């Protein structure tokens, strides 16, 4: 009831929960109360069977949640209601968690501002004039605004970590292939199945690991979550920026200061030596990500065209025609979606250049894996700037590469909040480890929360 009241109070300002199921959630909560009052098993057995018994959670609208819409911000899907649950949603429900509703995302989950022609725009709880990030932006927002405590997100270019950063919460992109992506739209096909990750988002670091265990199901065996982590034994590396790509904003002074404080804290409190590194290929992160996203898979299958997705449940979409309609205020699509549909056609004009970039991406992955090994972590900015004003991404569309590059590298990454900037906006850092070493970044998230305070309620500054 407290969470429902909070959503009803805050949502008119932020527009994060786009469809609620409050009556059903309260009925399910009463059922849990009844279960407990009738004494069905002791606390330990209930904990084992239902680790999230009675815990409220929210779900990115791109995932199927029974009885809820599943449009992904696409007008042609606005009458579509889910008749089943996405696998991760089903697993959280089976673990006892109670869904409150679904949250906003960008159109077709391919932009870092959560705005679309079905639900409108979501506003940042720390400053309503600023973005929440995308595509799991509504999810980041409800968590940051204390309207939810745990949530389901997905990430192919930073769609968990950017919203977690902009809204001051934790977000984890697992190692690729551990958590199932079933039941979301659009789902990845071809080579993109190696890049799309479903993962947990939450206000408190301690919830990341139990969420990951439930969401991964049997896949959790690939990880080392039972291994104890001694940070004193970990090799730490730090990189403060991408090397100065012309397409990307320079890293904010306050973000750098926060990262340096983390380095200082590790060196003084853990007695480790943090090594500063320069990985030159990171300067070409956007080009590498774009080329790998549009490359063929090992069977030679071409990547699915974004333009085809735009036409889901409707007529084929012609990007140039949509652009003309957009200028006249008549298009049913957002300008970022139209722009992406146009640029993917340009990508096909240079197959030779793309092949070189894909090769560079594979070499970068090898270089990163050799650096991190099984006991290394890299500290890297979550984004070059704090949450920008609405529409700013249109002028700097490539800033998302600070997160996106790790999708095509297949590495586990956790975004951790580091307090607020002088303007009262969340700061944060990405912690990156080698494949299947998610336990390292999750341990680091818990450590940083203790050291730097974690989530700060909006309005406290």
Tab-separated table of C-alpha atoms in Angstrom:
chain	number	residue	atom	x	y	z
A	1	UNK	CA	0.000	0.000	0.000
A	2	UNK	CA	2.889	2.365	0.816
A	3	UNK	CA	4.394	1.864	-2.647
A	4	UNK	CA	1.029	2.316	-4.358
A	5	UNK	CA	0.508	5.566	-2.436
A	6	UNK	CA	3.988	6.753	-3.400
A	7	UNK	CA	3.373	6.014	-7.113
A	8	UNK	CA	0.024	7.833	-7.002
A	9	UNK	CA	1.767	10.820	-5.423
A	10	UNK	CA	4.843	10.977	-7.684
A	11	UNK	CA	3.749	9.543	-11.036
A	12	UNK	CA	1.782	12.639	-12.190
A	13	UNK	CA	5.135	14.478	-12.080
A	14	UNK	CA	7.463	11.875	-13.574
A	15	UNK	CA	5.182	9.719	-15.805
A	16	UNK	CA	7.169	6.544	-15.170
A	17	UNK	CA	4.491	3.907	-14.454
A	18	UNK	CA	2.472	3.728	-17.674
A	19	UNK	CA	0.007	1.031	-16.569
A	20	UNK	CA	-0.629	-0.174	-13.025
A	21	UNK	CA	-2.234	-3.285	-11.528
A	22	UNK	CA	-2.782	-1.996	-7.994
A	23	UNK	CA	-6.002	-3.904	-7.203
A	24	UNK	CA	-4.493	-7.226	-8.299
A	25	UNK	CA	-1.254	-6.432	-6.409
A	26	UNK	CA	-3.182	-5.735	-3.175
A	27	UNK	CA	-5.115	-8.997	-3.555
A	28	UNK	CA	-1.811	-10.858	-3.994
A	29	UNK	CA	-0.391	-9.066	-0.934
A	30	UNK	CA	-3.427	-10.123	1.151
A	31	UNK	CA	-2.837	-13.696	-0.032
A	32	UNK	CA	0.765	-13.476	1.273
A	33	UNK	CA	-0.492	-12.114	4.624
A	34	UNK	CA	-2.919	-15.052	4.827
A	35	UNK	CA	-0.160	-17.520	3.955
A	36	UNK	CA	1.988	-16.149	6.795
A	37	UNK	CA	-0.805	-15.917	9.361
A	38	UNK	CA	-1.773	-19.552	8.716
A	39	UNK	CA	1.816	-20.578	9.427
A	40	UNK	CA	2.639	-22.378	6.160
A	41	UNK	CA	6.227	-23.350	6.955
A	42	UNK	CA	8.851	-21.587	9.058
A	43	UNK	CA	10.724	-18.487	7.960
A	44	UNK	CA	13.775	-20.393	6.678
A	45	UNK	CA	11.765	-22.683	4.399
A	46	UNK	CA	9.710	-19.748	3.107
A	47	UNK	CA	12.932	-17.790	2.482
A	48	UNK	CA	14.310	-20.659	0.430
A	49	UNK	CA	11.116	-21.214	-1.570
A	50	UNK	CA	10.045	-17.552	-1.943
A	51	UNK	CA	13.115	-15.308	-1.540
A	52	UNK	CA	11.069	-12.224	-2.590
A	53	UNK	CA	7.818	-13.081	-0.783
A	54	UNK	CA	5.555	-10.024	-0.832
A	55	UNK	CA	8.204	-7.695	-2.271
A	56	UNK	CA	6.769	-5.157	-4.756
A	57	UNK	CA	8.505	-4.803	-8.116
A	58	UNK	CA	8.057	-3.014	-11.438
A	59	UNK	CA	8.747	-4.149	-14.993
A	60	UNK	CA	9.959	-2.337	-18.101
A	61	UNK	CA	6.979	-2.190	-20.493
A	62	UNK	CA	9.027	-3.957	-23.198
A	63	UNK	CA	8.611	-7.182	-21.152
A	64	UNK	CA	5.423	-9.223	-21.166
A	65	UNK	CA	3.519	-8.997	-17.870
A	66	UNK	CA	0.163	-10.786	-17.926
A	67	UNK	CA	-2.721	-8.353	-18.412
A	68	UNK	CA	-0.437	-5.385	-19.109
A	69	UNK	CA	0.391	-3.631	-22.420
A	70	UNK	CA	3.588	-4.568	-24.260
A	71	UNK	CA	3.981	-1.827	-26.892
A	72	UNK	CA	7.630	-0.774	-26.435
A	73	UNK	CA	6.330	2.689	-27.279
A	74	UNK	CA	5.161	1.666	-30.755
A	75	UNK	CA	1.772	3.179	-31.716
A	76	UNK	CA	0.860	0.214	-33.931
A	77	UNK	CA	1.042	-2.067	-30.825
A	78	UNK	CA	-0.972	0.135	-28.460
A	79	UNK	CA	-3.909	-2.278	-28.202
A	80	UNK	CA	-1.680	-5.287	-27.514
A	81	UNK	CA	-2.158	-6.832	-24.046
A	82	UNK	CA	0.153	-9.590	-22.783
A	83	UNK	CA	-1.479	-12.963	-22.195
A	84	UNK	CA	1.618	-14.441	-20.509
A	85	UNK	CA	4.728	-13.390	-18.584
A	86	UNK	CA	8.290	-12.954	-19.824
A	87	UNK	CA	10.461	-15.704	-18.323
A	88	UNK	CA	12.297	-13.398	-15.881
A	89	UNK	CA	8.982	-11.846	-14.768
A	90	UNK	CA	7.539	-15.330	-14.217
A	91	UNK	CA	10.587	-16.322	-12.149
A	92	UNK	CA	10.298	-13.246	-9.918
A	93	UNK	CA	6.572	-13.924	-9.420
A	94	UNK	CA	7.342	-17.548	-8.537
A	95	UNK	CA	9.879	-16.222	-6.004
A	96	UNK	CA	6.992	-14.382	-4.316
A	97	UNK	CA	7.468	-10.872	-5.724
A	98	UNK	CA	4.359	-8.838	-6.595
A	99	UNK	CA	4.325	-6.685	-9.760
A	100	UNK	CA	2.857	-3.180	-9.373
A	101	UNK	CA	2.836	-2.306	-13.085
A	102	UNK	CA	4.905	-1.550	-16.162
A	103	UNK	CA	7.226	1.402	-16.788
A	104	UNK	CA	8.017	3.646	-19.744
A	105	UNK	CA	10.786	3.116	-22.301
A	106	UNK	CA	12.027	4.700	-25.524
A	107	UNK	CA	10.408	3.744	-28.841
A	108	UNK	CA	11.509	0.163	-29.616
A	109	UNK	CA	14.095	0.447	-26.788
A	110	UNK	CA	16.723	2.047	-29.036
A	111	UNK	CA	17.279	5.530	-27.620
A	112	UNK	CA	18.593	7.023	-24.401
A	113	UNK	CA	15.640	9.288	-23.641
A	114	UNK	CA	12.451	7.488	-22.546
A	115	UNK	CA	9.809	9.175	-24.658
A	116	UNK	CA	7.368	7.797	-27.210
A	117	UNK	CA	4.076	8.520	-28.983
A	118	UNK	CA	2.108	6.056	-26.833
A	119	UNK	CA	2.902	7.245	-23.302
A	120	UNK	CA	4.778	10.527	-23.704
A	121	UNK	CA	7.953	11.475	-21.835
A	122	UNK	CA	9.329	10.410	-18.448
A	123	UNK	CA	10.968	13.068	-16.229
A	124	UNK	CA	13.914	12.720	-13.863
A	125	UNK	CA	12.870	12.683	-10.180
A	126	UNK	CA	15.916	14.801	-9.233
A	127	UNK	CA	15.005	17.509	-11.764
A	128	UNK	CA	11.864	17.221	-13.901
A	129	UNK	CA	13.542	19.174	-16.717
A	130	UNK	CA	16.071	16.358	-17.220
A	131	UNK	CA	16.045	12.935	-18.851
A	132	UNK	CA	15.768	9.576	-17.113
A	133	UNK	CA	17.877	7.808	-19.742
A	134	UNK	CA	16.788	4.879	-21.855
A	135	UNK	CA	15.613	2.533	-22.748
A	136	UNK	CA	14.778	1.265	-19.212
A	137	UNK	CA	14.213	4.901	-18.212
A	138	UNK	CA	10.838	4.511	-16.526
A	139	UNK	CA	12.319	1.685	-14.473
A	140	UNK	CA	15.307	3.772	-13.371
A	141	UNK	CA	12.926	6.607	-12.520
A	142	UNK	CA	10.501	4.604	-10.325
A	143	UNK	CA	13.430	3.183	-8.384
A	144	UNK	CA	15.137	6.557	-7.964
A	145	UNK	CA	11.826	8.163	-6.927
A	146	UNK	CA	11.252	5.460	-4.252
A	147	UNK	CA	8.134	4.222	-6.083
A	148	UNK	CA	9.587	0.702	-6.364
A	149	UNK	CA	12.445	-1.209	-4.769
A	150	UNK	CA	13.496	-3.736	-7.436
A	151	UNK	CA	12.843	-3.827	-11.173
A	152	UNK	CA	13.424	-5.641	-14.452
A	153	UNK	CA	15.431	-3.960	-17.219
A	154	UNK	CA	17.207	-4.917	-20.437
A	155	UNK	CA	20.381	-3.577	-21.986
A	156	UNK	CA	21.852	-3.712	-25.519
A	157	UNK	CA	23.673	-0.374	-25.441
A	158	UNK	CA	23.484	0.666	-21.795
A	159	UNK	CA	19.700	0.554	-21.348
A	160	UNK	CA	20.001	-0.649	-17.737
A	161	UNK	CA	23.110	1.280	-16.724
A	162	UNK	CA	22.320	4.755	-18.159
A	163	UNK	CA	18.920	5.010	-16.426
A	164	UNK	CA	20.472	3.610	-13.234
A	165	UNK	CA	23.157	6.331	-13.450
A	166	UNK	CA	20.803	9.226	-14.259
A	167	UNK	CA	18.399	8.195	-11.464
A	168	UNK	CA	20.978	7.375	-8.776
A	169	UNK	CA	20.371	3.612	-8.400
A	170	UNK	CA	22.129	0.297	-9.070
A	171	UNK	CA	21.894	-1.556	-12.382
A	172	UNK	CA	23.658	-4.726	-13.470
A	173	UNK	CA	24.284	-5.916	-17.026
A	174	UNK	CA	25.169	-9.595	-16.529
A	175	UNK	CA	27.612	-11.626	-18.552
A	176	UNK	CA	25.919	-12.370	-21.898
A	177	UNK	CA	23.895	-15.585	-22.093
A	178	UNK	CA	23.193	-16.008	-18.361
A	179	UNK	CA	19.738	-14.426	-17.926
A	180	UNK	CA	17.105	-15.359	-20.571
A	181	UNK	CA	15.759	-12.587	-22.817
A	182	UNK	CA	12.521	-14.449	-23.670
A	183	UNK	CA	9.270	-12.504	-23.625
A	184	UNK	CA	10.442	-9.002	-24.468
A	185	UNK	CA	9.797	-6.930	-27.569
A	186	UNK	CA	11.858	-6.318	-29.529
A	187	UNK	CA	13.933	-9.389	-28.738
A	188	UNK	CA	17.385	-9.876	-30.217
A	189	UNK	CA	17.924	-11.951	-33.366
A	190	UNK	CA	21.101	-13.022	-35.144
A	191	UNK	CA	24.326	-11.582	-33.808
A	192	UNK	CA	22.453	-9.296	-31.384
A	193	UNK	CA	21.558	-12.278	-29.176
A	194	UNK	CA	25.202	-12.025	-28.045
A	195	UNK	CA	24.747	-8.378	-26.987
A	196	UNK	CA	21.274	-8.081	-25.414
A	197	UNK	CA	21.174	-8.684	-21.659
A	198	UNK	CA	18.269	-8.768	-19.219
A	199	UNK	CA	19.224	-7.775	-15.702
A	200	UNK	CA	18.276	-6.408	-12.280
A	201	UNK	CA	17.835	-2.761	-11.310
A	202	UNK	CA	17.399	-1.761	-7.670
A	203	UNK	CA	17.821	0.913	-5.030
A	204	UNK	CA	20.012	-1.155	-2.724
A	205	UNK	CA	23.158	-3.059	-3.732
A	206	UNK	CA	22.336	-6.097	-1.576
A	207	UNK	CA	19.310	-6.843	-3.810
A	208	UNK	CA	21.359	-7.276	-7.011
A	209	UNK	CA	22.668	-10.761	-6.243
A	210	UNK	CA	19.419	-12.407	-5.043
A	211	UNK	CA	17.618	-10.842	-8.024
A	212	UNK	CA	20.251	-12.140	-10.423
A	213	UNK	CA	19.957	-15.650	-8.925
A	214	UNK	CA	16.178	-15.691	-9.434
A	215	UNK	CA	16.243	-14.111	-12.914
A	216	UNK	CA	19.047	-16.387	-14.186
A	217	UNK	CA	17.431	-19.615	-12.926
A	218	UNK	CA	19.603	-22.609	-13.906
A	219	UNK	CA	21.867	-20.219	-15.876
A	220	UNK	CA	23.258	-18.943	-12.572
A	221	UNK	CA	25.531	-22.008	-12.505
A	222	UNK	CA	27.722	-20.236	-15.091
A	223	UNK	CA	28.548	-17.585	-12.477
A	224	UNK	CA	30.597	-17.757	-9.276
A	225	UNK	CA	28.115	-16.074	-6.962
A	226	UNK	CA	29.039	-18.283	-3.996
A	227	UNK	CA	32.720	-17.291	-4.174
A	228	UNK	CA	33.782	-14.894	-1.416
A	229	UNK	CA	35.372	-11.713	-2.773
A	230	UNK	CA	38.318	-10.095	-0.992
A	231	UNK	CA	38.783	-6.679	-2.577
A	232	UNK	CA	42.349	-6.571	-1.218
A	233	UNK	CA	43.175	-9.441	-3.618
A	234	UNK	CA	41.542	-7.855	-6.684
A	235	UNK	CA	43.563	-6.108	-9.405
A	236	UNK	CA	42.030	-2.681	-10.029
A	237	UNK	CA	42.355	-0.681	-13.245
A	238	UNK	CA	41.015	2.784	-13.935
A	239	UNK	CA	40.265	4.622	-17.170
A	240	UNK	CA	38.853	8.145	-16.928
A	241	UNK	CA	37.611	8.708	-20.482
A	242	UNK	CA	37.366	7.078	-23.911
A	243	UNK	CA	40.479	8.769	-25.292
A	244	UNK	CA	38.684	11.760	-26.754
A	245	UNK	CA	36.290	10.620	-29.473
A	246	UNK	CA	35.111	13.592	-31.562
A	247	UNK	CA	31.503	12.353	-31.375
A	248	UNK	CA	31.287	12.208	-27.580
A	249	UNK	CA	31.118	14.822	-24.787
A	250	UNK	CA	34.206	15.239	-22.580
A	251	UNK	CA	33.743	13.697	-19.115
A	252	UNK	CA	32.305	16.124	-16.523
A	253	UNK	CA	34.704	17.364	-13.859
A	254	UNK	CA	32.441	16.156	-11.023
A	255	UNK	CA	32.158	12.657	-12.529
A	256	UNK	CA	35.967	12.510	-12.711
A	257	UNK	CA	36.275	13.756	-9.140
A	258	UNK	CA	33.866	11.078	-7.920
A	259	UNK	CA	35.857	8.383	-9.777
A	260	UNK	CA	39.117	9.659	-8.274
A	261	UNK	CA	37.571	9.517	-4.806
A	262	UNK	CA	36.791	5.833	-5.416
A	263	UNK	CA	40.426	5.223	-6.431
A	264	UNK	CA	41.680	7.091	-3.365
A	265	UNK	CA	39.335	5.167	-1.078
A	266	UNK	CA	40.409	1.788	-2.487
A	267	UNK	CA	44.088	2.665	-2.116
A	268	UNK	CA	43.815	3.992	1.457
A	269	UNK	CA	41.186	1.606	2.865
A	270	UNK	CA	41.933	-1.639	0.976
A	271	UNK	CA	45.656	-1.107	0.487
A	272	UNK	CA	45.425	-1.896	-3.238
A	273	UNK	CA	47.279	-0.155	-6.048
A	274	UNK	CA	44.862	1.087	-8.719
A	275	UNK	CA	46.577	1.106	-12.107
A	276	UNK	CA	45.569	3.785	-14.627
A	277	UNK	CA	45.319	2.347	-18.143
A	278	UNK	CA	44.805	3.693	-21.656
A	279	UNK	CA	42.968	1.334	-23.991
A	280	UNK	CA	43.304	3.081	-27.347
A	281	UNK	CA	40.523	1.196	-29.183
A	282	UNK	CA	37.934	2.659	-26.758
A	283	UNK	CA	38.194	5.886	-28.761
A	284	UNK	CA	36.370	4.058	-31.583
A	285	UNK	CA	33.680	2.607	-29.292
A	286	UNK	CA	30.729	3.992	-31.253
A	287	UNK	CA	32.030	2.787	-34.607
A	288	UNK	CA	32.819	-0.669	-33.158
A	289	UNK	CA	29.400	-1.011	-31.475
A	290	UNK	CA	27.536	0.086	-34.634
A	291	UNK	CA	29.491	-2.256	-36.905
A	292	UNK	CA	29.088	-5.241	-34.571
A	293	UNK	CA	25.370	-4.569	-34.086
A	294	UNK	CA	24.805	-4.673	-37.851
A	295	UNK	CA	27.146	-7.594	-38.609
A	296	UNK	CA	26.105	-11.120	-39.662
A	297	UNK	CA	26.077	-13.947	-37.114
A	298	UNK	CA	28.179	-17.119	-37.364
A	299	UNK	CA	25.516	-18.679	-39.654
A	300	UNK	CA	25.698	-15.709	-41.999
A	301	UNK	CA	22.292	-14.391	-40.915
A	302	UNK	CA	21.948	-10.616	-41.288
A	303	UNK	CA	20.978	-8.457	-38.317
A	304	UNK	CA	17.291	-7.543	-38.180
A	305	UNK	CA	16.570	-4.099	-39.592
A	306	UNK	CA	15.235	-1.513	-37.157
A	307	UNK	CA	13.025	-0.254	-40.019
A	308	UNK	CA	11.288	-3.659	-40.097
A	309	UNK	CA	10.634	-3.465	-36.348
A	310	UNK	CA	9.084	-0.005	-36.771
A	311	UNK	CA	6.525	-1.582	-39.100
A	312	UNK	CA	5.478	-4.245	-36.558
A	313	UNK	CA	1.681	-4.800	-36.516
A	314	UNK	CA	1.302	-2.245	-39.299
A	315	UNK	CA	2.319	-1.162	-42.793
A	316	UNK	CA	5.994	-1.039	-43.885
A	317	UNK	CA	7.771	2.137	-42.754
A	318	UNK	CA	9.715	4.333	-45.198
A	319	UNK	CA	12.182	6.399	-43.099
A	320	UNK	CA	12.464	9.391	-45.509
A	321	UNK	CA	8.667	9.586	-45.826
A	322	UNK	CA	8.366	9.401	-42.004
A	323	UNK	CA	10.889	12.240	-41.703
A	324	UNK	CA	8.801	14.438	-43.990
A	325	UNK	CA	5.661	13.546	-42.007
A	326	UNK	CA	7.522	14.301	-38.750
A	327	UNK	CA	8.322	17.848	-39.932
A	328	UNK	CA	4.585	18.292	-40.562
A	329	UNK	CA	3.728	16.869	-37.134
A	330	UNK	CA	2.046	13.836	-38.713
A	331	UNK	CA	4.410	10.930	-37.972
A	332	UNK	CA	3.504	8.282	-35.396
A	333	UNK	CA	7.232	7.788	-34.664
A	334	UNK	CA	9.784	9.729	-32.624
A	335	UNK	CA	12.629	11.548	-34.388
A	336	UNK	CA	15.355	9.303	-32.811
A	337	UNK	CA	13.609	6.217	-34.233
A	338	UNK	CA	13.321	7.795	-37.688
A	339	UNK	CA	16.986	8.890	-37.566
A	340	UNK	CA	18.116	5.380	-36.580
A	341	UNK	CA	16.137	3.862	-39.460
A	342	UNK	CA	17.871	6.294	-41.856
A	343	UNK	CA	21.395	5.691	-40.504
A	344	UNK	CA	21.145	1.892	-40.666
A	345	UNK	CA	20.725	2.208	-44.436
A	346	UNK	CA	23.984	4.219	-44.565
A	347	UNK	CA	25.800	1.503	-42.564
A	348	UNK	CA	25.146	-0.969	-45.389
A	349	UNK	CA	27.037	1.224	-47.870
A	350	UNK	CA	30.471	0.433	-46.374
A	351	UNK	CA	30.783	-3.350	-45.798
A	352	UNK	CA	34.599	-3.280	-45.975
A	353	UNK	CA	34.889	-0.603	-43.293
A	354	UNK	CA	32.400	-2.466	-41.106
A	355	UNK	CA	34.420	-5.702	-41.348
A	356	UNK	CA	37.543	-3.869	-40.115
A	357	UNK	CA	35.605	-2.419	-37.184
A	358	UNK	CA	34.173	-5.843	-36.253
A	359	UNK	CA	37.728	-7.209	-36.259
A	360	UNK	CA	38.814	-4.291	-34.059
A	361	UNK	CA	35.948	-5.166	-31.677
A	362	UNK	CA	37.123	-8.778	-31.378
A	363	UNK	CA	40.672	-7.576	-30.713
A	364	UNK	CA	39.408	-5.156	-28.066
A	365	UNK	CA	37.535	-7.993	-26.356
A	366	UNK	CA	40.721	-10.093	-26.259
A	367	UNK	CA	42.704	-7.127	-24.914
A	368	UNK	CA	40.092	-6.463	-22.211
A	369	UNK	CA	39.862	-10.130	-21.178
A	370	UNK	CA	43.665	-10.375	-20.951
A	371	UNK	CA	43.748	-7.252	-18.795
A	372	UNK	CA	40.962	-8.277	-16.402
A	373	UNK	CA	41.551	-12.029	-16.216
A	374	UNK	CA	39.489	-13.686	-13.466
A	375	UNK	CA	40.535	-11.300	-10.689
A	376	UNK	CA	40.502	-7.819	-12.248
A	377	UNK	CA	38.045	-4.922	-12.309
A	378	UNK	CA	38.003	-1.790	-14.442
A	379	UNK	CA	36.565	1.520	-13.186
A	380	UNK	CA	35.050	3.562	-16.022
A	381	UNK	CA	32.545	6.456	-16.213
A	382	UNK	CA	28.907	5.412	-16.618
A	383	UNK	CA	28.307	8.381	-18.930
A	384	UNK	CA	30.358	11.467	-19.836
A	385	UNK	CA	27.835	13.898	-18.296
A	386	UNK	CA	25.212	13.930	-15.522
A	387	UNK	CA	21.532	13.664	-16.524
A	388	UNK	CA	21.120	16.252	-19.318
A	389	UNK	CA	18.071	18.364	-20.097
A	390	UNK	CA	15.305	16.926	-22.272
A	391	UNK	CA	16.181	16.775	-26.014
A	392	UNK	CA	19.939	17.167	-25.329
A	393	UNK	CA	20.618	13.609	-26.634
A	394	UNK	CA	19.494	14.706	-30.120
A	395	UNK	CA	22.549	16.981	-30.285
A	396	UNK	CA	24.982	14.440	-28.751
A	397	UNK	CA	23.543	11.086	-29.849
A	398	UNK	CA	26.706	9.026	-29.316
A	399	UNK	CA	27.302	9.642	-25.583
A	400	UNK	CA	25.717	6.246	-24.853
A	401	UNK	CA	28.890	4.487	-26.057
A	402	UNK	CA	30.363	4.708	-22.553
A	403	UNK	CA	27.981	1.872	-21.698
A	404	UNK	CA	27.350	0.335	-25.160
A	405	UNK	CA	30.893	-0.845	-25.808
A	406	UNK	CA	30.643	-3.417	-22.991
A	407	UNK	CA	27.590	-5.051	-24.627
A	408	UNK	CA	29.552	-6.028	-27.726
A	409	UNK	CA	32.434	-7.136	-25.485
A	410	UNK	CA	30.075	-9.412	-23.487
A	411	UNK	CA	31.449	-8.311	-20.108
A	412	UNK	CA	29.503	-8.025	-16.822
A	413	UNK	CA	29.124	-4.418	-15.632
A	414	UNK	CA	27.489	-2.846	-12.577
A	415	UNK	CA	26.531	0.835	-12.415
A	416	UNK	CA	26.924	2.145	-8.861
A	417	UNK	CA	25.648	5.521	-7.553
A	418	UNK	CA	28.187	7.855	-5.901
A	419	UNK	CA	26.064	10.588	-4.304
A	420	UNK	CA	24.879	13.803	-5.940
A	421	UNK	CA	26.596	16.565	-7.934
A	422	UNK	CA	26.618	20.245	-6.907
A	423	UNK	CA	23.365	20.579	-8.931
A	424	UNK	CA	21.755	17.744	-6.960
A	425	UNK	CA	21.990	15.223	-9.812
A	426	UNK	CA	23.211	11.625	-9.371
A	427	UNK	CA	26.864	10.719	-9.930
A	428	UNK	CA	28.056	7.167	-10.510
A	429	UNK	CA	30.617	4.754	-11.899
A	430	UNK	CA	30.720	1.553	-13.955
A	431	UNK	CA	32.583	-1.442	-12.544
A	432	UNK	CA	33.590	-3.976	-15.223
A	433	UNK	CA	34.924	-7.546	-14.822
A	434	UNK	CA	35.880	-10.451	-17.084
A	435	UNK	CA	33.172	-12.836	-18.429
A	436	UNK	CA	31.329	-14.838	-15.734
A	437	UNK	CA	32.964	-12.805	-12.945
A	438	UNK	CA	29.769	-10.948	-12.047
A	439	UNK	CA	30.448	-11.757	-8.365
A	440	UNK	CA	33.325	-9.241	-8.418
A	441	UNK	CA	31.264	-6.289	-9.653
A	442	UNK	CA	28.365	-7.140	-7.302
A	443	UNK	CA	30.769	-7.229	-4.332
A	444	UNK	CA	32.162	-3.877	-5.450
A	445	UNK	CA	28.630	-2.431	-5.613
A	446	UNK	CA	28.028	-3.420	-1.983
A	447	UNK	CA	31.380	-1.933	-0.973
A	448	UNK	CA	30.794	1.382	-2.780
A	449	UNK	CA	27.301	1.691	-1.282
A	450	UNK	CA	28.791	1.367	2.202
A	451	UNK	CA	31.638	3.777	1.435
A	452	UNK	CA	29.714	6.463	-0.491
A	453	UNK	CA	26.118	6.130	0.737
A	454	UNK	CA	24.417	4.637	-2.338
A	455	UNK	CA	20.989	5.935	-3.317
A	456	UNK	CA	19.997	9.420	-2.097
A	457	UNK	CA	16.283	10.242	-1.949
A	458	UNK	CA	15.352	13.024	-4.427
A	459	UNK	CA	14.540	16.263	-2.615
A	460	UNK	CA	17.048	15.662	0.185
A	461	UNK	CA	19.660	17.979	-1.322
